PDB file of C-alpha atoms in Angstrom:
ATOM      1  CA  MET A1401      29.551 -78.619 -43.213  1.00 92.00           C
ATOM      2  CA  ARG A1402      32.960 -79.742 -44.413  1.00 94.00           C
ATOM      3  CA  PHE A1403      35.760 -80.014 -41.867  1.00 96.00           C
ATOM      4  CA  HIS A1404      38.918 -77.982 -42.547  1.00 93.00           C
ATOM      5  CA  SER A1405      40.756 -81.307 -42.884  1.00 96.00           C
ATOM      6  CA  PRO A1406      39.592 -84.934 -43.007  1.00 97.00           C
ATOM      7  CA  GLN A1407      39.040 -86.635 -39.647  1.00 98.00           C
ATOM      8  CA  LYS A1408      39.114 -90.274 -38.561  1.00 98.00           C
ATOM      9  CA  LEU A1409      36.147 -92.234 -37.250  1.00 98.00           C
ATOM     10  CA  LYS A1410      37.845 -92.889 -33.901  1.00 97.00           C
ATOM     11  CA  THR A1411      38.653 -89.176 -33.498  1.00 98.00           C
ATOM     12  CA  ILE A1412      34.966 -88.288 -33.838  1.00 98.00           C
ATOM     13  CA  ALA A1413      33.904 -91.174 -31.583  1.00 98.00           C
ATOM     14  CA  ASP A1414      36.334 -90.002 -28.895  1.00 98.00           C
ATOM     15  CA  LEU A1415      35.029 -86.435 -29.232  1.00 98.00           C
ATOM     16  CA  ILE A1416      31.446 -87.461 -28.414  1.00 98.00           C
ATOM     17  CA  GLY A1417      32.246 -90.489 -26.256  1.00 97.00           C
ATOM     18  CA  SER A1418      30.438 -92.961 -28.501  1.00 97.00           C
ATOM     19  CA  ALA A1419      31.024 -96.500 -29.707  1.00 97.00           C
ATOM     20  CA  TRP A1420      31.708 -97.014 -33.378  1.00 97.00           C
ATOM     21  CA  VAL A1421      31.349 -99.676 -36.073  1.00 97.00           C
ATOM     22  CA  GLY A1422      33.936 -99.659 -38.855  1.00 97.00           C
ATOM     23  CA  PRO A1423      37.680 -99.145 -39.241  1.00 97.00           C
ATOM     24  CA  GLU A1424      38.984 -96.620 -36.712  1.00 95.00           C
ATOM     25  CA  ASP A1425      40.770 -94.746 -39.517  1.00 97.00           C
ATOM     26  CA  PHE A1426      37.589 -94.531 -41.659  1.00 98.00           C
ATOM     27  CA  GLU A1427      37.660 -91.051 -43.246  1.00 97.00           C
ATOM     28  CA  VAL A1428      35.115 -88.459 -42.126  1.00 98.00           C
ATOM     29  CA  LEU A1429      34.849 -85.277 -44.208  1.00 98.00           C
ATOM     30  CA  GLY A1430      32.028 -83.380 -42.496  1.00 97.00           C
ATOM     31  CA  THR A1431      28.413 -83.412 -41.326  1.00 97.00           C
ATOM     32  CA  ASN A1432      25.140 -82.782 -43.060  1.00 95.00           C
ATOM     33  CA  GLU A1433      21.397 -82.735 -42.575  1.00 89.00           C
ATOM     34  CA  ILE A1434      19.576 -85.699 -44.191  1.00 91.00           C
ATOM     35  CA  HIS A1435      18.283 -83.698 -47.186  1.00 87.00           C
ATOM     36  CA  MET A1436      21.781 -82.455 -48.077  1.00 88.00           C
ATOM     37  CA  VAL A1437      24.141 -85.374 -47.340  1.00 93.00           C
ATOM     38  CA  LYS A1438      27.109 -86.303 -49.511  1.00 94.00           C
ATOM     39  CA  PRO A1439      29.702 -89.102 -49.346  1.00 96.00           C
ATOM     40  CA  GLY A1440      32.039 -88.553 -46.393  1.00 97.00           C
ATOM     41  CA  ASP A1441      29.326 -86.854 -44.321  1.00 97.00           C
ATOM     42  CA  ILE A1442      27.951 -87.783 -40.917  1.00 98.00           C
ATOM     43  CA  VAL A1443      24.149 -87.818 -40.741  1.00 98.00           C
ATOM     44  CA  PHE A1444      22.245 -88.375 -37.507  1.00 97.00           C
ATOM     45  CA  VAL A1445      19.147 -90.473 -36.923  1.00 97.00           C
ATOM     46  CA  ASN A1446      17.372 -91.075 -33.619  1.00 93.00           C
ATOM     47  CA  HIS A1447      14.146 -92.871 -34.527  1.00 92.00           C
ATOM     48  CA  PRO A1448      13.645 -96.360 -36.061  1.00 94.00           C
ATOM     49  CA  LYS A1449      11.177 -94.868 -38.552  1.00 94.00           C
ATOM     50  CA  TYR A1450      14.078 -93.100 -40.275  1.00 95.00           C
ATOM     51  CA  TYR A1451      16.825 -95.716 -39.921  1.00 96.00           C
ATOM     52  CA  ASP A1452      16.528 -96.994 -43.501  1.00 96.00           C
ATOM     53  CA  LYS A1453      16.511 -93.489 -44.968  1.00 96.00           C
ATOM     54  CA  ALA A1454      19.694 -92.555 -43.110  1.00 97.00           C
ATOM     55  CA  LEU A1455      21.475 -95.871 -43.664  1.00 97.00           C
ATOM     56  CA  ASN A1456      20.697 -95.809 -47.404  1.00 96.00           C
ATOM     57  CA  SER A1457      21.445 -92.114 -47.905  1.00 96.00           C
ATOM     58  CA  ALA A1458      24.579 -90.735 -49.555  1.00 97.00           C
ATOM     59  CA  ALA A1459      26.104 -90.239 -46.091  1.00 97.00           C
ATOM     60  CA  THR A1460      28.851 -92.731 -45.266  1.00 97.00           C
ATOM     61  CA  ILE A1461      28.853 -92.257 -41.481  1.00 98.00           C
ATOM     62  CA  ILE A1462      25.572 -92.678 -39.593  1.00 98.00           C
ATOM     63  CA  LEU A1463      25.280 -91.281 -36.067  1.00 98.00           C
ATOM     64  CA  ILE A1464      22.567 -93.530 -34.647  1.00 98.00           C
ATOM     65  CA  ASP A1465      20.999 -94.396 -31.289  1.00 96.00           C
ATOM     66  CA  LYS A1466      21.187 -98.170 -31.707  1.00 94.00           C
ATOM     67  CA  GLU A1467      23.753-100.533 -33.168  1.00 94.00           C
ATOM     68  CA  VAL A1468      22.334-101.997 -36.383  1.00 96.00           C
ATOM     69  CA  GLU A1469      23.777-103.820 -39.360  1.00 96.00           C
ATOM     70  CA  CYS A1470      26.151-101.438 -41.075  1.00 96.00           C
ATOM     71  CA  PRO A1471      25.828-101.153 -44.871  1.00 96.00           C
ATOM     72  CA  PRO A1472      28.974-102.040 -46.859  1.00 96.00           C
ATOM     73  CA  GLY A1473      31.394 -99.155 -47.266  1.00 96.00           C
ATOM     74  CA  LYS A1474      29.868 -97.193 -44.373  1.00 97.00           C
ATOM     75  CA  ALA A1475      30.494 -96.711 -40.661  1.00 98.00           C
ATOM     76  CA  LEU A1476      28.373 -96.133 -37.558  1.00 98.00           C
ATOM     77  CA  LEU A1477      28.721 -93.891 -34.525  1.00 98.00           C
ATOM     78  CA  VAL A1478      26.476 -95.340 -31.805  1.00 98.00           C
ATOM     79  CA  SER A1479      25.250 -92.701 -29.355  1.00 97.00           C
ATOM     80  CA  ASP A1480      22.582 -92.521 -26.656  1.00 96.00           C
ATOM     81  CA  ASP A1481      21.607 -89.078 -28.046  1.00 97.00           C
ATOM     82  CA  PRO A1482      22.523 -88.492 -31.711  1.00 97.00           C
ATOM     83  CA  PHE A1483      20.841 -85.045 -31.814  1.00 97.00           C
ATOM     84  CA  ARG A1484      22.963 -83.809 -28.901  1.00 97.00           C
ATOM     85  CA  ASP A1485      26.152 -85.302 -30.304  1.00 98.00           C
ATOM     86  CA  PHE A1486      25.518 -83.934 -33.796  1.00 98.00           C
ATOM     87  CA  ASN A1487      25.421 -80.479 -32.199  1.00 97.00           C
ATOM     88  CA  LYS A1488      28.604 -81.280 -30.280  1.00 97.00           C
ATOM     89  CA  ILE A1489      30.477 -82.264 -33.443  1.00 98.00           C
ATOM     90  CA  ASN A1490      29.272 -79.231 -35.370  1.00 97.00           C
ATOM     91  CA  THR A1491      30.131 -76.687 -32.695  1.00 96.00           C
ATOM     92  CA  HIS A1492      33.533 -78.288 -32.120  1.00 97.00           C
ATOM     93  CA  PHE A1493      34.511 -77.658 -35.747  1.00 96.00           C
ATOM     94  CA  THR A1494      32.562 -74.396 -36.287  1.00 95.00           C
ATOM     95  CA  ARG A1495      32.682 -71.749 -33.581  1.00 89.00           C
ATOM     96  CA  ILE A1496      29.400 -69.949 -32.883  1.00 90.00           C
ATOM     97  CA  TYR A1497      29.838 -66.199 -32.274  1.00 88.00           C
ATOM     98  CA  ASN A1498      26.289 -64.772 -32.511  1.00 86.00           C
ATOM     99  CA  PHE A1499      27.621 -61.195 -32.569  1.00 87.00           C
ATOM    100  CA  THR A1500      29.218 -61.575 -29.123  1.00 85.00           C
ATOM    101  CA  GLU A1501      32.744 -60.823 -30.336  1.00 80.00           C
ATOM    102  CA  GLU A1502      34.344 -58.096 -32.422  1.00 74.00           C
ATOM    103  CA  LEU A1503      34.226 -58.157 -36.190  1.00 69.00           C
ATOM    104  CA  HIS A1504      37.060 -60.006 -37.910  1.00 77.00           C
ATOM    105  CA  ASP A1505      37.955 -61.628 -41.231  1.00 88.00           C
ATOM    106  CA  VAL A1506      35.544 -59.537 -43.303  1.00 94.00           C
ATOM    107  CA  GLU A1507      36.301 -59.000 -46.993  1.00 96.00           C
ATOM    108  CA  ILE A1508      34.603 -56.091 -48.775  1.00 97.00           C
ATOM    109  CA  GLY A1509      34.998 -55.540 -52.508  1.00 98.00           C
ATOM    110  CA  GLU A1510      35.811 -52.296 -54.313  1.00 98.00           C
ATOM    111  CA  GLY A1511      32.910 -49.897 -54.784  1.00 98.00           C
ATOM    112  CA  THR A1512      30.685 -51.531 -52.165  1.00 98.00           C
ATOM    113  CA  LYS A1513      28.752 -49.162 -49.893  1.00 98.00           C
ATOM    114  CA  ILE A1514      27.491 -50.256 -46.464  1.00 98.00           C
ATOM    115  CA  HIS A1515      25.377 -47.997 -44.250  1.00 98.00           C
ATOM    116  CA  SER A1516      26.923 -47.349 -40.856  1.00 96.00           C
ATOM    117  CA  SER A1517      23.920 -48.899 -39.053  1.00 97.00           C
ATOM    118  CA  ALA A1518      24.368 -52.282 -40.724  1.00 97.00           C
ATOM    119  CA  VAL A1519      25.683 -55.087 -38.483  1.00 95.00           C
ATOM    120  CA  ILE A1520      28.135 -57.577 -39.961  1.00 95.00           C
ATOM    121  CA  GLY A1521      29.237 -60.845 -38.357  1.00 94.00           C
ATOM    122  CA  ASN A1522      32.474 -62.769 -38.616  1.00 93.00           C
ATOM    123  CA  ASN A1523      34.060 -64.425 -41.656  1.00 93.00           C
ATOM    124  CA  VAL A1524      31.819 -62.518 -44.085  1.00 96.00           C
ATOM    125  CA  LYS A1525      32.674 -61.884 -47.741  1.00 97.00           C
ATOM    126  CA  ILE A1526      31.010 -59.083 -49.733  1.00 98.00           C
ATOM    127  CA  GLY A1527      31.754 -58.528 -53.416  1.00 98.00           C
ATOM    128  CA  LYS A1528      32.186 -55.430 -55.566  1.00 98.00           C
ATOM    129  CA  ASN A1529      29.693 -52.601 -56.144  1.00 98.00           C
ATOM    130  CA  THR A1530      27.191 -53.960 -53.649  1.00 98.00           C
ATOM    131  CA  LEU A1531      24.795 -51.676 -51.756  1.00 98.00           C
ATOM    132  CA  ILE A1532      23.690 -52.468 -48.204  1.00 98.00           C
ATOM    133  CA  PHE A1533      20.958 -50.288 -46.710  1.00 98.00           C
ATOM    134  CA  PRO A1534      20.371 -49.205 -43.064  1.00 98.00           C
ATOM    135  CA  ASN A1535      19.768 -51.777 -40.315  1.00 98.00           C
ATOM    136  CA  VAL A1536      20.707 -54.799 -42.390  1.00 98.00           C
ATOM    137  CA  VAL A1537      22.087 -57.703 -40.330  1.00 97.00           C
ATOM    138  CA  ILE A1538      24.562 -60.074 -41.957  1.00 97.00           C
ATOM    139  CA  GLY A1539      25.360 -63.202 -39.965  1.00 96.00           C
ATOM    140  CA  ASP A1540      28.592 -65.147 -39.661  1.00 95.00           C
ATOM    141  CA  ARG A1541      30.071 -66.841 -42.743  1.00 96.00           C
ATOM    142  CA  THR A1542      27.667 -65.126 -45.172  1.00 97.00           C
ATOM    143  CA  VAL A1543      28.945 -64.732 -48.743  1.00 98.00           C
ATOM    144  CA  ILE A1544      27.521 -61.906 -50.882  1.00 98.00           C
ATOM    145  CA  GLY A1545      28.427 -61.443 -54.543  1.00 98.00           C
ATOM    146  CA  ASP A1546      28.950 -58.431 -56.823  1.00 98.00           C
ATOM    147  CA  HIS A1547      26.296 -55.827 -57.720  1.00 98.00           C
ATOM    148  CA  VAL A1548      23.915 -56.966 -54.976  1.00 98.00           C
ATOM    149  CA  ILE A1549      21.286 -54.703 -53.354  1.00 98.00           C
ATOM    150  CA  ILE A1550      20.091 -55.507 -49.822  1.00 98.00           C
ATOM    151  CA  GLN A1551      17.435 -53.129 -48.524  1.00 98.00           C
ATOM    152  CA  SER A1552      16.671 -52.028 -44.966  1.00 98.00           C
ATOM    153  CA  ASN A1553      15.951 -54.358 -42.041  1.00 98.00           C
ATOM    154  CA  THR A1554      16.768 -57.532 -43.912  1.00 98.00           C
ATOM    155  CA  VAL A1555      18.498 -60.306 -41.939  1.00 98.00           C
ATOM    156  CA  LEU A1556      20.822 -62.745 -43.684  1.00 98.00           C
ATOM    157  CA  GLY A1557      22.056 -65.756 -41.761  1.00 97.00           C
ATOM    158  CA  GLY A1558      19.666 -66.130 -38.828  1.00 96.00           C
ATOM    159  CA  ASP A1559      19.350 -69.487 -37.061  1.00 96.00           C
ATOM    160  CA  ALA A1560      17.466 -72.308 -38.746  1.00 96.00           C
ATOM    161  CA  PHE A1561      14.029 -73.206 -37.408  1.00 96.00           C
ATOM    162  CA  TYR A1562      14.962 -76.787 -36.529  1.00 95.00           C
ATOM    163  CA  TYR A1563      13.989 -78.211 -33.121  1.00 95.00           C
ATOM    164  CA  ARG A1564      13.107 -81.369 -31.257  1.00 94.00           C
ATOM    165  CA  LYS A1565      10.935 -81.592 -28.157  1.00 93.00           C
ATOM    166  CA  VAL A1566      12.530 -83.068 -25.033  1.00 91.00           C
ATOM    167  CA  ASN A1567      10.807 -83.262 -21.645  1.00 91.00           C
ATOM    168  CA  GLY A1568       8.269 -80.682 -22.764  1.00 94.00           C
ATOM    169  CA  ASN A1569      10.901 -78.197 -23.966  1.00 96.00           C
ATOM    170  CA  PHE A1570      12.260 -77.349 -27.408  1.00 97.00           C
ATOM    171  CA  ASP A1571      15.902 -78.130 -28.144  1.00 95.00           C
ATOM    172  CA  ARG A1572      17.543 -76.381 -31.110  1.00 95.00           C
ATOM    173  CA  LEU A1573      19.711 -78.025 -33.751  1.00 95.00           C
ATOM    174  CA  ILE A1574      22.527 -75.494 -33.914  1.00 96.00           C
ATOM    175  CA  SER A1575      23.068 -73.937 -37.351  1.00 96.00           C
ATOM    176  CA  VAL A1576      26.658 -74.035 -38.601  1.00 97.00           C
ATOM    177  CA  GLY A1577      25.937 -73.450 -42.300  1.00 96.00           C
ATOM    178  CA  ASN A1578      25.756 -70.112 -44.085  1.00 97.00           C
ATOM    179  CA  VAL A1579      23.938 -67.965 -46.643  1.00 98.00           C
ATOM    180  CA  ILE A1580      25.251 -67.374 -50.169  1.00 98.00           C
ATOM    181  CA  ILE A1581      23.858 -64.471 -52.194  1.00 98.00           C
ATOM    182  CA  GLU A1582      25.082 -64.678 -55.793  1.00 98.00           C
ATOM    183  CA  ASN A1583      25.813 -61.770 -58.158  1.00 98.00           C
ATOM    184  CA  ASN A1584      23.155 -59.250 -59.252  1.00 98.00           C
ATOM    185  CA  VAL A1585      20.592 -60.260 -56.630  1.00 98.00           C
ATOM    186  CA  GLU A1586      18.170 -57.675 -55.210  1.00 98.00           C
ATOM    187  CA  ILE A1587      16.573 -58.247 -51.803  1.00 98.00           C
ATOM    188  CA  GLY A1588      13.800 -55.990 -50.505  1.00 98.00           C
ATOM    189  CA  ASN A1589      13.013 -54.620 -47.063  1.00 98.00           C
ATOM    190  CA  GLY A1590      12.406 -56.804 -44.044  1.00 98.00           C
ATOM    191  CA  CYS A1591      13.368 -60.157 -45.552  1.00 98.00           C
ATOM    192  CA  THR A1592      14.744 -63.001 -43.439  1.00 98.00           C
ATOM    193  CA  ILE A1593      16.986 -65.666 -44.950  1.00 98.00           C
ATOM    194  CA  ASP A1594      18.123 -68.364 -42.518  1.00 98.00           C
ATOM    195  CA  ARG A1595      21.541 -69.936 -42.778  1.00 97.00           C
ATOM    196  CA  GLY A1596      21.853 -73.625 -43.494  1.00 97.00           C
ATOM    197  CA  VAL A1597      21.923 -76.086 -40.638  1.00 96.00           C
ATOM    198  CA  THR A1598      25.086 -77.676 -42.037  1.00 95.00           C
ATOM    199  CA  ASP A1599      25.125 -76.468 -45.662  1.00 95.00           C
ATOM    200  CA  SER A1600      24.288 -73.263 -47.543  1.00 97.00           C
ATOM    201  CA  THR A1601      21.057 -71.396 -48.166  1.00 98.00           C
ATOM    202  CA  VAL A1602      21.522 -69.996 -51.676  1.00 98.00           C
ATOM    203  CA  ILE A1603      19.893 -67.162 -53.628  1.00 98.00           C
ATOM    204  CA  GLY A1604      20.818 -67.600 -57.281  1.00 98.00           C
ATOM    205  CA  GLU A1605      22.300 -65.007 -59.597  1.00 98.00           C
ATOM    206  CA  GLY A1606      19.935 -62.327 -60.884  1.00 98.00           C
ATOM    207  CA  SER A1607      17.024 -63.227 -58.597  1.00 98.00           C
ATOM    208  CA  VAL A1608      14.821 -60.458 -57.199  1.00 98.00           C
ATOM    209  CA  LEU A1609      13.038 -60.639 -53.835  1.00 98.00           C
ATOM    210  CA  ASP A1610      10.267 -58.252 -52.776  1.00 98.00           C
ATOM    211  CA  ASN A1611       9.713 -57.146 -49.153  1.00 98.00           C
ATOM    212  CA  GLN A1612       8.913 -59.364 -46.161  1.00 98.00           C
ATOM    213  CA  ILE A1613       9.949 -62.754 -47.498  1.00 98.00           C
ATOM    214  CA  GLN A1614      11.055 -65.699 -45.328  1.00 98.00           C
ATOM    215  CA  ILE A1615      13.423 -68.330 -46.719  1.00 98.00           C
ATOM    216  CA  GLY A1616      14.259 -71.341 -44.558  1.00 98.00           C
ATOM    217  CA  HIS A1617      17.525 -73.160 -43.947  1.00 97.00           C
ATOM    218  CA  ASP A1618      19.357 -74.988 -46.757  1.00 97.00           C
ATOM    219  CA  THR A1619      16.879 -73.856 -49.411  1.00 98.00           C
ATOM    220  CA  VAL A1620      18.342 -73.184 -52.851  1.00 98.00           C
ATOM    221  CA  ILE A1621      16.723 -70.521 -55.049  1.00 98.00           C
ATOM    222  CA  GLY A1622      17.716 -70.687 -58.703  1.00 98.00           C
ATOM    223  CA  LYS A1623      18.851 -67.956 -61.069  1.00 98.00           C
ATOM    224  CA  LYS A1624      16.577 -65.078 -62.165  1.00 98.00           C
ATOM    225  CA  CYS A1625      13.691 -66.016 -59.899  1.00 98.00           C
ATOM    226  CA  LEU A1626      11.067 -63.411 -59.029  1.00 98.00           C
ATOM    227  CA  ILE A1627       9.562 -63.649 -55.535  1.00 98.00           C
ATOM    228  CA  ALA A1628       6.764 -61.334 -54.397  1.00 98.00           C
ATOM    229  CA  SER A1629       5.960 -60.064 -50.918  1.00 98.00           C
ATOM    230  CA  GLN A1630       5.093 -62.329 -47.982  1.00 98.00           C
ATOM    231  CA  VAL A1631       6.210 -65.558 -49.599  1.00 98.00           C
ATOM    232  CA  GLY A1632       7.271 -68.179 -47.058  1.00 98.00           C
ATOM    233  CA  ILE A1633       9.622 -70.981 -48.081  1.00 98.00           C
ATOM    234  CA  ALA A1634      10.490 -73.695 -45.562  1.00 98.00           C
ATOM    235  CA  GLY A1635      13.838 -75.427 -45.241  1.00 96.00           C
ATOM    236  CA  CYS A1636      15.550 -77.690 -47.772  1.00 96.00           C
ATOM    237  CA  CYS A1637      13.465 -76.614 -50.790  1.00 97.00           C
ATOM    238  CA  ILE A1638      14.889 -76.476 -54.315  1.00 98.00           C
ATOM    239  CA  ILE A1639      13.464 -73.711 -56.525  1.00 98.00           C
ATOM    240  CA  GLY A1640      14.556 -73.947 -60.153  1.00 98.00           C
ATOM    241  CA  ASP A1641      15.768 -71.129 -62.395  1.00 98.00           C
ATOM    242  CA  GLU A1642      13.321 -68.427 -63.536  1.00 98.00           C
ATOM    243  CA  VAL A1643      10.537 -69.484 -61.190  1.00 98.00           C
ATOM    244  CA  THR A1644       7.965 -66.818 -60.242  1.00 98.00           C
ATOM    245  CA  LEU A1645       6.344 -66.945 -56.800  1.00 98.00           C
ATOM    246  CA  TRP A1646       3.537 -64.441 -56.324  1.00 98.00           C
ATOM    247  CA  GLY A1647       2.386 -62.935 -53.029  1.00 96.00           C
ATOM    248  CA  GLN A1648       1.816 -65.115 -49.947  1.00 98.00           C
ATOM    249  CA  VAL A1649       2.834 -68.372 -51.585  1.00 98.00           C
ATOM    250  CA  GLY A1650       3.765 -70.976 -48.962  1.00 98.00           C
ATOM    251  CA  ILE A1651       6.106 -73.878 -49.686  1.00 98.00           C
ATOM    252  CA  ALA A1652       6.484 -76.799 -47.273  1.00 98.00           C
ATOM    253  CA  SER A1653       9.846 -78.274 -46.328  1.00 96.00           C
ATOM    254  CA  GLY A1654      11.826 -80.385 -48.755  1.00 95.00           C
ATOM    255  CA  ASN A1655       9.851 -79.680 -51.948  1.00 97.00           C
ATOM    256  CA  LYS A1656      11.171 -78.969 -55.436  1.00 98.00           C
ATOM    257  CA  ILE A1657       9.725 -76.618 -58.063  1.00 98.00           C
ATOM    258  CA  GLU A1658      10.874 -77.123 -61.633  1.00 98.00           C
ATOM    259  CA  ALA A1659      12.498 -74.269 -63.560  1.00 98.00           C
ATOM    260  CA  GLY A1660      10.166 -71.851 -65.347  1.00 98.00           C
ATOM    261  CA  SER A1661       7.149 -72.492 -63.128  1.00 98.00           C
ATOM    262  CA  VAL A1662       4.700 -69.793 -62.004  1.00 98.00           C
ATOM    263  CA  ILE A1663       3.028 -70.140 -58.598  1.00 98.00           C
ATOM    264  CA  LEU A1664       0.085 -67.759 -58.259  1.00 98.00           C
ATOM    265  CA  GLY A1665      -0.780 -65.793 -55.116  1.00 96.00           C
ATOM    266  CA  LYS A1666      -1.689 -67.612 -51.872  1.00 97.00           C
ATOM    267  CA  THR A1667      -0.912 -71.027 -53.341  1.00 98.00           C
ATOM    268  CA  GLY A1668       0.217 -73.769 -50.974  1.00 97.00           C
ATOM    269  CA  VAL A1669       2.937 -76.131 -52.214  1.00 98.00           C
ATOM    270  CA  ASN A1670       3.132 -79.455 -50.371  1.00 96.00           C
ATOM    271  CA  ARG A1671       4.720 -81.645 -53.067  1.00 97.00           C
ATOM    272  CA  ASP A1672       7.259 -81.463 -55.902  1.00 98.00           C
ATOM    273  CA  LEU A1673       5.959 -79.559 -58.942  1.00 98.00           C
ATOM    274  CA  GLU A1674       6.814 -80.044 -62.608  1.00 97.00           C
ATOM    275  CA  LYS A1675       7.022 -76.983 -64.847  1.00 98.00           C
ATOM    276  CA  GLY A1676       3.646 -75.256 -65.018  1.00 97.00           C
ATOM    277  CA  THR A1677       1.356 -72.614 -63.553  1.00 97.00           C
ATOM    278  CA  TYR A1678      -0.323 -73.424 -60.231  1.00 98.00           C
ATOM    279  CA  ILE A1679      -2.969 -72.007 -57.913  1.00 96.00           C
ATOM    280  CA  GLY A1680      -4.886 -73.024 -54.799  1.00 94.00           C
ATOM    281  CA  MET A1681      -4.405 -74.424 -51.322  1.00 93.00           C
ATOM    282  CA  PHE A1682      -2.828 -77.608 -52.724  1.00 94.00           C
ATOM    283  CA  ALA A1683      -1.173 -76.208 -55.871  1.00 93.00           C
ATOM    284  CA  GLU A1684      -3.514 -77.295 -58.661  1.00 93.00           C
ATOM    285  CA  ASP A1685      -2.663 -76.854 -62.321  1.00 93.00           C
ATOM    286  CA  PHE A1686      -4.137 -73.457 -63.225  1.00 92.00           C
ATOM    287  CA  LYS A1687      -6.029 -74.598 -66.352  1.00 90.00           C
ATOM    288  CA  THR A1688      -7.498 -77.579 -64.486  1.00 90.00           C
ATOM    289  CA  TYR A1689      -8.566 -75.249 -61.692  1.00 87.00           C
ATOM    290  CA  LEU A1690     -10.348 -72.906 -64.167  1.00 89.00           C
ATOM    291  CA  LYS A1691     -12.209 -75.804 -65.805  1.00 87.00           C
ATOM    292  CA  LYS A1692     -13.338 -77.030 -62.394  1.00 86.00           C
ATOM    293  CA  GLU A1693     -14.563 -73.553 -61.454  1.00 83.00           C
ATOM    294  CA  VAL A1694     -16.591 -73.297 -64.671  1.00 86.00           C
ATOM    295  CA  LYS A1695     -18.237 -76.676 -63.978  1.00 83.00           C
ATOM    296  CA  LEU A1696     -19.054 -75.723 -60.412  1.00 83.00           C
ATOM    297  CA  ARG A1697     -20.663 -72.432 -61.477  1.00 84.00           C
ATOM    298  CA  ASN A1698     -22.768 -74.210 -64.100  1.00 83.00           C
ATOM    299  CA  LEU A1699     -24.227 -76.705 -61.656  1.00 79.00           C
ATOM    300  CA  LYS A1700     -27.999 -76.416 -61.284  1.00 60.00           C
TER     301      LYS A1700
END
């Protein structure tokens, strides 16, 4: 999430009541989740196991639960609860409506048709000649391009599935990102596409999604991808252009699939994949899998 205007380190520290390390006028441009950080971003970390990853990431402001040596050119915000204070920063700069207030700031392009039963949140942009079917829900800040088809009961911009456990209860990381649907995308019935935690979940131009597909927060789907029914993609995945995912494929969080790959039905993806065709619980190369099956069947 980028702030509407740059902030100062002391301003953010005062907002959350934290100590800081670095010049008080150190520039802060926004916040981001660890997989998506860019220079000028705040990233939070609340466990020593992940200190090095956060401190050495592209983020230049680290919201941390212990004062440590600050890398050159960076700054620290030292908090007793970084998770809580990350939420506090995000919701200070991005208001959460959750359909509790009347529609406003919605842009709809020429030739677009929206069924009267569709529900549209705040600060939504919809392009030209787009068709939105009955019972579609479009969450706050969603951006939809031209010539898009969104079929019935699909939800764009639901909350990210991102929690921690505190005192036996689950505590949500509040989602202040959005969903971007590029031009010429078709989305089937009953799909759910979560908004980014602090960035955008993106469906690339010309991609086609079948029915009942789940796409997690901050995932980026490339251009002209084909995704069959009941595929589940976790958060922060990167799917390259012209990738085909067949039915019931499952992709774990934070993985990348190279452009042009084909993932066959019911395959589980738990690592980055180079271009190829894959099958099986742990995404084996398809030709290797066939050779193995032949050997197994010929055993005596």
